[in-house]
Structure formats: C-alpha cells, structure tokens
PDB file of C-alpha atoms in Angstrom:
ATOM      1  CA  MET A   1     -18.549  -0.326 -19.313  1.00  0.00           C
ATOM      2  CA  HIS A   2     -14.933   0.275 -20.422  1.00  0.00           C
ATOM      3  CA  VAL A   3     -12.724   1.466 -17.475  1.00  0.00           C
ATOM      4  CA  THR A   4      -9.057   1.464 -16.618  1.00  0.00           C
ATOM      5  CA  GLY A   5      -7.678   0.587 -13.237  1.00  0.00           C
ATOM      6  CA  THR A   6      -6.378   4.142 -12.828  1.00  0.00           C
ATOM      7  CA  GLU A   7      -9.895   5.420 -13.043  1.00  0.00           C
ATOM      8  CA  LEU A   8     -11.100   2.835 -10.370  1.00  0.00           C
ATOM      9  CA  ARG A   9      -8.274   3.811  -8.191  1.00  0.00           C
ATOM     10  CA  ASP A  10      -9.111   7.554  -8.606  1.00  0.00           C
ATOM     11  CA  ALA A  11     -12.817   7.009  -7.903  1.00  0.00           C
ATOM     12  CA  ILE A  12     -12.075   5.085  -4.781  1.00  0.00           C
ATOM     13  CA  HIS A  13      -9.713   7.794  -3.651  1.00  0.00           C
ATOM     14  CA  ARG A  14     -12.532  10.508  -4.354  1.00  0.00           C
ATOM     15  CA  ARG A  15     -15.068   8.326  -2.445  1.00  0.00           C
ATOM     16  CA  GLU A  16     -12.423   8.101   0.572  1.00  0.00           C
ATOM     17  CA  LEU A  17     -12.228  11.821   0.554  1.00  0.00           C
ATOM     18  CA  ARG A  18     -15.882  12.224   0.536  1.00  0.00           C
ATOM     19  CA  LEU A  19     -16.210   9.640   3.439  1.00  0.00           C
ATOM     20  CA  ASP A  20     -13.582  11.602   5.480  1.00  0.00           C
ATOM     21  CA  ALA A  21     -15.550  14.846   5.061  1.00  0.00           C
ATOM     22  CA  ASN A  22     -18.742  13.143   5.978  1.00  0.00           C
ATOM     23  CA  LEU A  23     -17.100  11.699   9.006  1.00  0.00           C
ATOM     24  CA  GLN A  24     -15.960  15.025  10.222  1.00  0.00           C
ATOM     25  CA  GLU A  25     -19.472  16.463   9.493  1.00  0.00           C
ATOM     26  CA  TYR A  26     -20.789  13.505  11.522  1.00  0.00           C
ATOM     27  CA  ALA A  27     -18.662  14.203  14.556  1.00  0.00           C
ATOM     28  CA  ASP A  28     -19.548  17.989  14.293  1.00  0.00           C
ATOM     29  CA  SER A  29     -23.193  17.155  14.111  1.00  0.00           C
ATOM     30  CA  LEU A  30     -23.502  15.159  17.406  1.00  0.00           C
ATOM     31  CA  TYR A  31     -23.791  18.263  19.561  1.00  0.00           C
ATOM     32  CA  LYS A  32     -25.384  21.732  18.717  1.00  0.00           C
ATOM     33  CA  TYR A  33     -26.368  24.816  20.517  1.00  0.00           C
ATOM     34  CA  ASP A  34     -29.946  25.809  20.362  1.00  0.00           C
ATOM     35  CA  ASN A  35     -29.269  28.735  17.836  1.00  0.00           C
ATOM     36  CA  GLU A  36     -27.097  26.523  15.552  1.00  0.00           C
ATOM     37  CA  ASP A  37     -28.322  25.173  12.215  1.00  0.00           C
ATOM     38  CA  LYS A  38     -26.714  21.881  11.831  1.00  0.00           C
ATOM     39  CA  PRO A  39     -27.743  18.585   9.892  1.00  0.00           C
ATOM     40  CA  SER A  40     -28.940  15.727  11.971  1.00  0.00           C
ATOM     41  CA  PRO A  41     -26.357  12.940  12.588  1.00  0.00           C
ATOM     42  CA  LEU A  42     -28.904  10.589  11.213  1.00  0.00           C
ATOM     43  CA  SER A  43     -28.921  12.523   7.895  1.00  0.00           C
ATOM     44  CA  VAL A  44     -25.002  12.746   7.823  1.00  0.00           C
ATOM     45  CA  PHE A  45     -24.778   9.057   8.699  1.00  0.00           C
ATOM     46  CA  GLU A  46     -26.870   8.229   5.602  1.00  0.00           C
ATOM     47  CA  LYS A  47     -24.151   9.885   3.533  1.00  0.00           C
ATOM     48  CA  ILE A  48     -21.431   7.919   5.383  1.00  0.00           C
ATOM     49  CA  ASP A  49     -23.289   4.625   4.844  1.00  0.00           C
ATOM     50  CA  ALA A  50     -23.709   5.353   1.103  1.00  0.00           C
ATOM     51  CA  GLU A  51     -19.960   6.218   0.581  1.00  0.00           C
ATOM     52  CA  GLU A  52     -18.903   3.075   2.556  1.00  0.00           C
ATOM     53  CA  LEU A  53     -21.079   0.914   0.211  1.00  0.00           C
ATOM     54  CA  ALA A  54     -19.860   2.737  -2.908  1.00  0.00           C
ATOM     55  CA  ILE A  55     -16.128   2.156  -1.823  1.00  0.00           C
ATOM     56  CA  ALA A  56     -16.933  -1.684  -1.042  1.00  0.00           C
ATOM     57  CA  GLN A  57     -18.456  -1.777  -4.624  1.00  0.00           C
ATOM     58  CA  LEU A  58     -15.596   0.017  -6.314  1.00  0.00           C
ATOM     59  CA  GLN A  59     -13.066  -2.261  -4.537  1.00  0.00           C
ATOM     60  CA  THR A  60     -15.033  -5.365  -5.840  1.00  0.00           C
ATOM     61  CA  VAL A  61     -14.756  -3.881  -9.340  1.00  0.00           C
ATOM     62  CA  GLN A  62     -11.204  -3.179  -8.800  1.00  0.00           C
ATOM     63  CA  THR A  63     -10.552  -6.674  -7.691  1.00  0.00           C
ATOM     64  CA  ARG A  64     -12.220  -7.977 -10.785  1.00  0.00           C
ATOM     65  CA  PHE A  65     -10.284  -5.554 -12.911  1.00  0.00           C
ATOM     66  CA  ASN A  66      -6.944  -6.813 -11.272  1.00  0.00           C
ATOM     67  CA  LEU A  67      -7.985 -10.439 -11.869  1.00  0.00           C
ATOM     68  CA  SER A  68      -8.783  -9.963 -15.495  1.00  0.00           C
ATOM     69  CA  VAL A  69      -5.644  -8.006 -16.463  1.00  0.00           C
ATOM     70  CA  THR A  70      -2.401  -9.872 -16.832  1.00  0.00           C
ATOM     71  CA  VAL A  71       1.037  -8.370 -16.828  1.00  0.00           C
ATOM     72  CA  GLU A  72       4.449  -9.891 -17.699  1.00  0.00           C
ATOM     73  CA  VAL A  73       7.148 -10.042 -14.920  1.00  0.00           C
ATOM     74  CA  GLY A  74      10.460 -11.840 -15.644  1.00  0.00           C
ATOM     75  CA  GLY A  75       9.010 -13.524 -18.577  1.00  0.00           C
ATOM     76  CA  LYS A  76       6.104 -14.876 -16.692  1.00  0.00           C
ATOM     77  CA  ARG A  77       2.478 -13.801 -16.993  1.00  0.00           C
ATOM     78  CA  ILE A  78       0.657 -13.031 -13.894  1.00  0.00           C
ATOM     79  CA  SER A  79      -2.593 -11.327 -12.832  1.00  0.00           C
ATOM     80  CA  LEU A  80      -2.321  -7.576 -12.117  1.00  0.00           C
ATOM     81  CA  CYS A  81      -3.780  -8.669  -8.658  1.00  0.00           C
ATOM     82  CA  GLU A  82      -0.696 -10.807  -8.005  1.00  0.00           C
ATOM     83  CA  ALA A  83       1.654  -7.995  -9.074  1.00  0.00           C
ATOM     84  CA  VAL A  84      -0.122  -5.549  -6.616  1.00  0.00           C
ATOM     85  CA  LYS A  85       0.071  -8.111  -3.835  1.00  0.00           C
ATOM     86  CA  SER A  86       3.722  -8.849  -4.449  1.00  0.00           C
ATOM     87  CA  VAL A  87       5.113  -5.375  -4.807  1.00  0.00           C
ATOM     88  CA  GLY A  88       4.969  -4.711  -1.058  1.00  0.00           C
ATOM     89  CA  GLY A  89       6.859  -7.902  -0.269  1.00  0.00           C
ATOM     90  CA  ALA A  90       9.615  -7.038  -2.803  1.00  0.00           C
ATOM     91  CA  GLY A  91      10.114  -3.653  -1.094  1.00  0.00           C
ATOM     92  CA  ARG A  92      10.138  -5.101   2.285  1.00  0.00           C
ATOM     93  CA  ASN A  93      12.720  -7.675   1.143  1.00  0.00           C
ATOM     94  CA  GLU A  94      14.934  -4.901  -0.136  1.00  0.00           C
ATOM     95  CA  LYS A  95      14.727  -3.150   3.322  1.00  0.00           C
ATOM     96  CA  ARG A  96      15.606  -6.303   5.166  1.00  0.00           C
ATOM     97  CA  TRP A  97      18.768  -6.842   3.078  1.00  0.00           C
ATOM     98  CA  ARG A  98      19.714  -3.149   3.347  1.00  0.00           C
ATOM     99  CA  ALA A  99      19.254  -3.474   7.109  1.00  0.00           C
ATOM    100  CA  VAL A 100      21.842  -6.167   7.225  1.00  0.00           C
ATOM    101  CA  ILE A 101      24.490  -3.886   5.777  1.00  0.00           C
ATOM    102  CA  THR A 102      23.760  -1.040   8.418  1.00  0.00           C
ATOM    103  CA  LYS A 103      23.273  -3.277  11.348  1.00  0.00           C
ATOM    104  CA  ASP A 104      26.544  -4.838  10.699  1.00  0.00           C
ATOM    105  CA  SER A 105      28.432  -1.662  11.390  1.00  0.00           C
ATOM    106  CA  GLN A 106      26.649  -1.370  14.659  1.00  0.00           C
ATOM    107  CA  ARG A 107      27.022  -4.967  15.820  1.00  0.00           C
ATOM    108  CA  ASN A 108      29.330  -5.305  18.918  1.00  0.00           C
ATOM    109  CA  ALA A 109      29.398  -1.489  19.208  1.00  0.00           C
ATOM    110  CA  PHE A 110      29.054  -1.835  22.999  1.00  0.00           C
ATOM    111  CA  THR A 111      32.666  -3.249  23.161  1.00  0.00           C
ATOM    112  CA  ASP A 112      35.704  -0.923  23.538  1.00  0.00           C
ATOM    113  CA  ARG A 113      37.604  -1.115  20.298  1.00  0.00           C
ATOM    114  CA  ASN A 114      40.958  -0.138  22.083  1.00  0.00           C
ATOM    115  CA  THR A 115      40.978  -3.285  24.224  1.00  0.00           C
ATOM    116  CA  ARG A 116      41.820  -6.800  23.303  1.00  0.00           C
ATOM    117  CA  ASP A 117      40.307  -9.656  25.319  1.00  0.00           C
ATOM    118  CA  PRO A 118      41.189 -13.123  23.819  1.00  0.00           C
ATOM    119  CA  ASN A 119      38.207 -14.541  25.967  1.00  0.00           C
ATOM    120  CA  MET A 120      35.692 -12.657  24.075  1.00  0.00           C
ATOM    121  CA  GLN A 121      33.833 -14.548  21.376  1.00  0.00           C
ATOM    122  CA  PHE A 122      31.907 -12.717  18.667  1.00  0.00           C
ATOM    123  CA  ALA A 123      29.498 -14.307  15.921  1.00  0.00           C
ATOM    124  CA  LYS A 124      30.852 -14.515  12.560  1.00  0.00           C
ATOM    125  CA  LYS A 125      28.873 -13.017   9.505  1.00  0.00           C
ATOM    126  CA  GLN A 126      26.973 -15.349   7.335  1.00  0.00           C
ATOM    127  CA  VAL A 127      26.236 -12.784   4.690  1.00  0.00           C
ATOM    128  CA  THR A 128      28.859 -10.360   3.383  1.00  0.00           C
ATOM    129  CA  PRO A 129      27.903  -6.818   2.932  1.00  0.00           C
ATOM    130  CA  GLU A 130      28.511  -7.236  -0.847  1.00  0.00           C
ATOM    131  CA  ASP A 131      25.981 -10.252  -0.832  1.00  0.00           C
ATOM    132  CA  ALA A 132      23.500  -8.172   1.199  1.00  0.00           C
ATOM    133  CA  LEU A 133      23.787  -5.223  -1.189  1.00  0.00           C
ATOM    134  CA  ARG A 134      23.517  -7.491  -4.362  1.00  0.00           C
ATOM    135  CA  LEU A 135      20.175  -9.016  -2.791  1.00  0.00           C
ATOM    136  CA  ALA A 136      18.870  -5.568  -1.745  1.00  0.00           C
ATOM    137  CA  ASP A 137      19.502  -4.311  -5.285  1.00  0.00           C
ATOM    138  CA  TYR A 138      17.736  -7.496  -6.745  1.00  0.00           C
ATOM    139  CA  HIS A 139      14.722  -6.857  -4.737  1.00  0.00           C
ATOM    140  CA  ALA A 140      14.678  -3.173  -5.346  1.00  0.00           C
ATOM    141  CA  GLN A 141      14.760  -3.884  -9.073  1.00  0.00           C
ATOM    142  CA  ARG A 142      11.980  -6.473  -8.705  1.00  0.00           C
ATOM    143  CA  ALA A 143       9.836  -3.902  -6.703  1.00  0.00           C
ATOM    144  CA  SER A 144      10.549  -1.306  -9.463  1.00  0.00           C
ATOM    145  CA  THR A 145       9.623  -3.643 -12.317  1.00  0.00           C
ATOM    146  CA  LEU A 146       6.378  -4.568 -10.278  1.00  0.00           C
ATOM    147  CA  ARG A 147       5.557  -0.975  -9.998  1.00  0.00           C
ATOM    148  CA  ASN A 148       6.170  -0.275 -13.737  1.00  0.00           C
ATOM    149  CA  VAL A 149       3.944  -3.289 -14.828  1.00  0.00           C
ATOM    150  CA  ILE A 150       1.276  -2.285 -12.321  1.00  0.00           C
ATOM    151  CA  ALA A 151       1.098   1.234 -14.010  1.00  0.00           C
ATOM    152  CA  LEU A 152       0.885  -0.476 -17.436  1.00  0.00           C
ATOM    153  CA  GLY A 153      -1.658  -2.843 -16.328  1.00  0.00           C
ATOM    154  CA  ASN A 154      -3.731  -0.005 -14.627  1.00  0.00           C
ATOM    155  CA  ALA A 155      -3.661   1.862 -17.901  1.00  0.00           C
ATOM    156  CA  GLN A 156      -5.466  -1.016 -19.776  1.00  0.00           C
ATOM    157  CA  LYS A 157      -9.115  -0.360 -20.510  1.00  0.00           C
ATOM    158  CA  ILE A 158     -11.344  -3.371 -20.273  1.00  0.00           C
ATOM    159  CA  ASP A 159     -15.107  -3.945 -20.144  1.00  0.00           C
ATOM    160  CA  LEU A 160     -16.699  -4.615 -16.737  1.00  0.00           C
ATOM    161  CA  ASP A 161     -20.152  -4.634 -15.800  1.00  0.00           C
ATOM    162  CA  PHE A 162     -20.837  -2.272 -12.902  1.00  0.00           C
ATOM    163  CA  ASP A 163     -22.817   0.863 -12.225  1.00  0.00           C
ATOM    164  CA  ALA A 164     -21.078   3.847 -13.834  1.00  0.00           C
ATOM    165  CA  ASN A 165     -22.427   6.193 -11.147  1.00  0.00           C
ATOM    166  CA  LEU A 166     -19.794   4.798  -8.785  1.00  0.00           C
ATOM    167  CA  LEU A 167     -17.207   6.592 -10.784  1.00  0.00           C
ATOM    168  CA  LYS A 168     -18.797   9.984  -9.736  1.00  0.00           C
TER     169      LYS A 168
END
C-alpha cells in the first residue's frame, strides 16, 4: 500500500486518542450502581488491547517508513529515522548554549558589586557570550533544517506492506 509518513503519524495520533477515550471508559466501568447501564471492564479492556496492538503495529510501519526514506542534511544523505532521532539533540544543544549566555549574567550574583576584595577569586569564562550565541544559532539552524527535511521526508509516498485497516 502507498502511504506517507504524515498519514502514518496521523493514524497513530487518532489511535492514541481512541486509546485515551477507552482508558477513561475503562476507569469509569470499574464501579457501577445497580441501576446503571455500563459496559463491563472486560469488554472495554478488549478495545484497549486492540488499540495498543494497532499503535504498536503502526509504529513498526512508521519505523520501516523512516528507515526507507532518505533526506539530505548538509550535503549528506541520511535516513528519515536518523533525522527524527537527531532533531531533539540539536534543539537541546541550542538550549545548552543559550543557557551559557543567561547563566553568565547570574554568575557571582551573590557578591556585593559595591565592594572590592582583592582576596576574592573568580573563575574566568572559557566561552565568550558571542561564541555561545554563535553556537546556539548554529544548533538552532540545524534543528530547523532537520525539521524541514523531516516534513519533506514525511510527505513522500512509498509502498509498504501492511494492513490498511490500521489507518482507520
């Protein structure tokens, strides 16, 4: 069957929404008054089990999709799977370098700026704010590039063997 990564992601999302609804119904079904008409916990749990299985199967198809599609990042071809796994690290690296800039202004804030003590020793910066900003911007651009190629990769339609009913 021909499918895009976006279709797979959306199907997983729909299945997760149904799972959440079934979990709520399950919790509500555990107790009932004599005059209430509620489904049995076992019948609700069958729906939960079916959704969990469908999600696992869709995620397996998604992984096969992500390994089959390649994208170009910085002149290098990588699998869509690698791009997806790399985007989080790029975003975290950007955040780490941005933190260097904001933390620097707070460093030694506990000392009184109106006093001078020649015996006080302060650690010296190893990275200038300009270098930290340059590195943060580099990693922000890398994360942005990865998000863009992930979107392009997910838009590709490829043929994979799987049960089309999973997409419903």
